[in-house]
Amino acid sequence: TAGEPDWRDLPTRWARRLKGILDSAFPADCAPFAKALLLGDKSDIAWDQSRAFSRSGISHIVAVSGLHVGILFALVGVVTGKRRFWMVLAGIPSLLLFAAMAGFTASVTRAVIMQLLFLLALALNREYDPPTALSFAVLLMLLYCPLTIAGIGFQLSVASVAGIFLFYEKLDGWMKTWLPGKGKTLRGRLERFFTASVSVTLSATVMTVPLTAIHFGLVSLVGVVTNLLVLPLVSCIFYGIMAVCALGCVHLGAAGAAARVIAWPIRYVLAVARTLGELPLAAVYTVGPYVFLWLDFLYGLLG
């Protein structure tokens, strides 16, 4: 009836409720990061923090993207024991609800469509082909709104995933030939984590550097190091923030106690971004022609 809230407004209302819980539970220096990481709300992030994220090359962490969808989907897999039926049953509504609460941004929508295709292939016992899924997601989004292609979030999301598909396996294989660690030893696991992290970051960066240079006017030179230092904690922080929200729906005191624990790894991420972002050559700015000439030369070599 007239005056009653539409059911389509429920995700927005729930997101607003979670933001209130995070503001109440987390210390003032961590709450903006928590809201940005979980829901993509960067409105309360200070200018100096945003600058540190850009210079250190981890702005993608506080912009809800495929990384966050992947973390959420990994949780669904753990909770369901990776059983096919339960993954499909729990994964589809979880992904759609998360996308709705994040505002169906281009990067989240792209990632959710690809994950839904994976679940569909799982349900129908068909092979899942990631490049085909990426192409289908792009086609579907552009059919719905052709102007989506002009959005920087859409461009960065598609470019980063395309870069991973193109270069990750070759980079990872090449780096492993230089490292002696083998098998399931601690050294071997650490080396595999190192090569995988560096390869993913470099693969995504190859395709996104020209876009960041054009749209944001800078190129981070320490992004690989920063991502290597903070990405292992991002999943734990994400799950911790979700736990704080769940506790906050029951008891704010318990949520506050949990938030004080999660605040320390958040402070670590903020400190790493601030420290590396303040280095003299952490980033170069594209205010003149020389950086573009340098990029042209690099991509000429790559071609």
PDB file of N, CA and C in Angstrom, residues 18 40 43 55-56 91-92 103 151 161 172 187 201 208 211 217 224-225 230 240 258 262-263 279 285:
ATOM      1  N   LEU A  18      23.727  -2.216   8.962  1.00  0.00           N
ATOM      2  CA  LEU A  18      25.078  -2.738   9.193  1.00  0.00           C
ATOM      3  C   LEU A  18      26.092  -1.608   9.356  1.00  0.00           C
ATOM      4  N   GLY A  40      31.582  -1.170   0.628  1.00  0.00           N
ATOM      5  CA  GLY A  40      31.999  -0.228  -0.402  1.00  0.00           C
ATOM      6  C   GLY A  40      31.675   1.216  -0.113  1.00  0.00           C
ATOM      7  N   SER A  43      32.604   6.977   2.015  1.00  0.00           N
ATOM      8  CA  SER A  43      32.284   8.382   2.293  1.00  0.00           C
ATOM      9  C   SER A  43      33.004   8.921   3.527  1.00  0.00           C
ATOM     10  N   ARG A  55      48.431   5.737  -3.610  1.00  0.00           N
ATOM     11  CA  ARG A  55      49.879   5.719  -3.824  1.00  0.00           C
ATOM     12  C   ARG A  55      50.482   4.343  -3.551  1.00  0.00           C
ATOM     13  N   SER A  56      49.925   3.632  -2.581  1.00  0.00           N
ATOM     14  CA  SER A  56      50.469   2.316  -2.248  1.00  0.00           C
ATOM     15  C   SER A  56      49.898   1.202  -3.115  1.00  0.00           C
ATOM     16  N   GLY A  91      24.685 -20.342  -2.259  1.00  0.00           N
ATOM     17  CA  GLY A  91      25.515 -19.368  -2.964  1.00  0.00           C
ATOM     18  C   GLY A  91      24.724 -18.336  -3.740  1.00  0.00           C
ATOM     19  N   ILE A  92      23.681 -18.761  -4.438  1.00  0.00           N
ATOM     20  CA  ILE A  92      22.934 -17.833  -5.292  1.00  0.00           C
ATOM     21  C   ILE A  92      22.296 -16.703  -4.486  1.00  0.00           C
ATOM     22  N   GLY A 103      25.069  -2.134  -3.731  1.00  0.00           N
ATOM     23  CA  GLY A 103      24.557  -1.180  -4.715  1.00  0.00           C
ATOM     24  C   GLY A 103      24.702  -1.617  -6.154  1.00  0.00           C
ATOM     25  N   GLY A 151      32.177   3.575 -17.450  1.00  0.00           N
ATOM     26  CA  GLY A 151      32.514   3.648 -16.033  1.00  0.00           C
ATOM     27  C   GLY A 151      33.898   3.108 -15.754  1.00  0.00           C
ATOM     28  N   VAL A 161      40.675  -8.724 -14.497  1.00  0.00           N
ATOM     29  CA  VAL A 161      40.377 -10.146 -14.670  1.00  0.00           C
ATOM     30  C   VAL A 161      40.952 -10.661 -15.991  1.00  0.00           C
ATOM     31  N   ASP A 172      53.327 -17.245 -13.051  1.00  0.00           N
ATOM     32  CA  ASP A 172      53.473 -18.114 -11.900  1.00  0.00           C
ATOM     33  C   ASP A 172      54.407 -19.289 -12.218  1.00  0.00           C
ATOM     34  N   ARG A 187      58.570 -24.264   3.503  1.00  0.00           N
ATOM     35  CA  ARG A 187      59.229 -23.396   2.519  1.00  0.00           C
ATOM     36  C   ARG A 187      58.506 -23.446   1.179  1.00  0.00           C
ATOM     37  N   THR A 201      48.967 -10.095  -8.775  1.00  0.00           N
ATOM     38  CA  THR A 201      49.056  -8.631  -8.743  1.00  0.00           C
ATOM     39  C   THR A 201      49.630  -8.085 -10.038  1.00  0.00           C
ATOM     40  N   THR A 208      45.613  -2.794 -16.001  1.00  0.00           N
ATOM     41  CA  THR A 208      44.950  -1.658 -15.352  1.00  0.00           C
ATOM     42  C   THR A 208      45.822  -0.409 -15.263  1.00  0.00           C
ATOM     43  N   LEU A 211      44.798   2.484 -17.513  1.00  0.00           N
ATOM     44  CA  LEU A 211      43.541   3.090 -17.079  1.00  0.00           C
ATOM     45  C   LEU A 211      43.742   3.987 -15.864  1.00  0.00           C
ATOM     46  N   GLY A 217      45.570   9.791 -12.873  1.00  0.00           N
ATOM     47  CA  GLY A 217      46.758  10.629 -12.956  1.00  0.00           C
ATOM     48  C   GLY A 217      47.962  10.141 -12.194  1.00  0.00           C
ATOM     49  N   VAL A 224      52.885  -4.008  -5.795  1.00  0.00           N
ATOM     50  CA  VAL A 224      53.153  -5.433  -5.621  1.00  0.00           C
ATOM     51  C   VAL A 224      53.558  -5.724  -4.186  1.00  0.00           C
ATOM     52  N   VAL A 225      54.451  -4.887  -3.647  1.00  0.00           N
ATOM     53  CA  VAL A 225      54.919  -5.083  -2.270  1.00  0.00           C
ATOM     54  C   VAL A 225      53.769  -4.884  -1.284  1.00  0.00           C
ATOM     55  N   VAL A 230      49.592  -7.061   2.663  1.00  0.00           N
ATOM     56  CA  VAL A 230      48.273  -6.885   3.286  1.00  0.00           C
ATOM     57  C   VAL A 230      47.217  -7.880   2.818  1.00  0.00           C
ATOM     58  N   GLY A 240      35.996 -11.197   9.825  1.00  0.00           N
ATOM     59  CA  GLY A 240      35.840 -10.617  11.156  1.00  0.00           C
ATOM     60  C   GLY A 240      34.783  -9.526  11.181  1.00  0.00           C
ATOM     61  N   ALA A 258      34.411  -7.854  19.886  1.00  0.00           N
ATOM     62  CA  ALA A 258      34.999  -8.478  18.692  1.00  0.00           C
ATOM     63  C   ALA A 258      35.652  -7.436  17.790  1.00  0.00           C
ATOM     64  N   ILE A 262      39.420  -7.100  15.873  1.00  0.00           N
ATOM     65  CA  ILE A 262      39.587  -6.940  14.428  1.00  0.00           C
ATOM     66  C   ILE A 262      40.249  -5.599  14.092  1.00  0.00           C
ATOM     67  N   ALA A 263      40.161  -4.647  15.001  1.00  0.00           N
ATOM     68  CA  ALA A 263      40.730  -3.328  14.735  1.00  0.00           C
ATOM     69  C   ALA A 263      42.248  -3.378  14.543  1.00  0.00           C
ATOM     70  N   LEU A 279      56.643   6.848   0.743  1.00  0.00           N
ATOM     71  CA  LEU A 279      57.980   6.718   0.166  1.00  0.00           C
ATOM     72  C   LEU A 279      58.129   7.676  -1.016  1.00  0.00           C
ATOM     73  N   TYR A 285      53.328  10.528 -11.044  1.00  0.00           N
ATOM     74  CA  TYR A 285      52.128  11.227 -11.502  1.00  0.00           C
ATOM     75  C   TYR A 285      52.236  11.519 -12.991  1.00  0.00           C
TER      76      TYR A 285
END
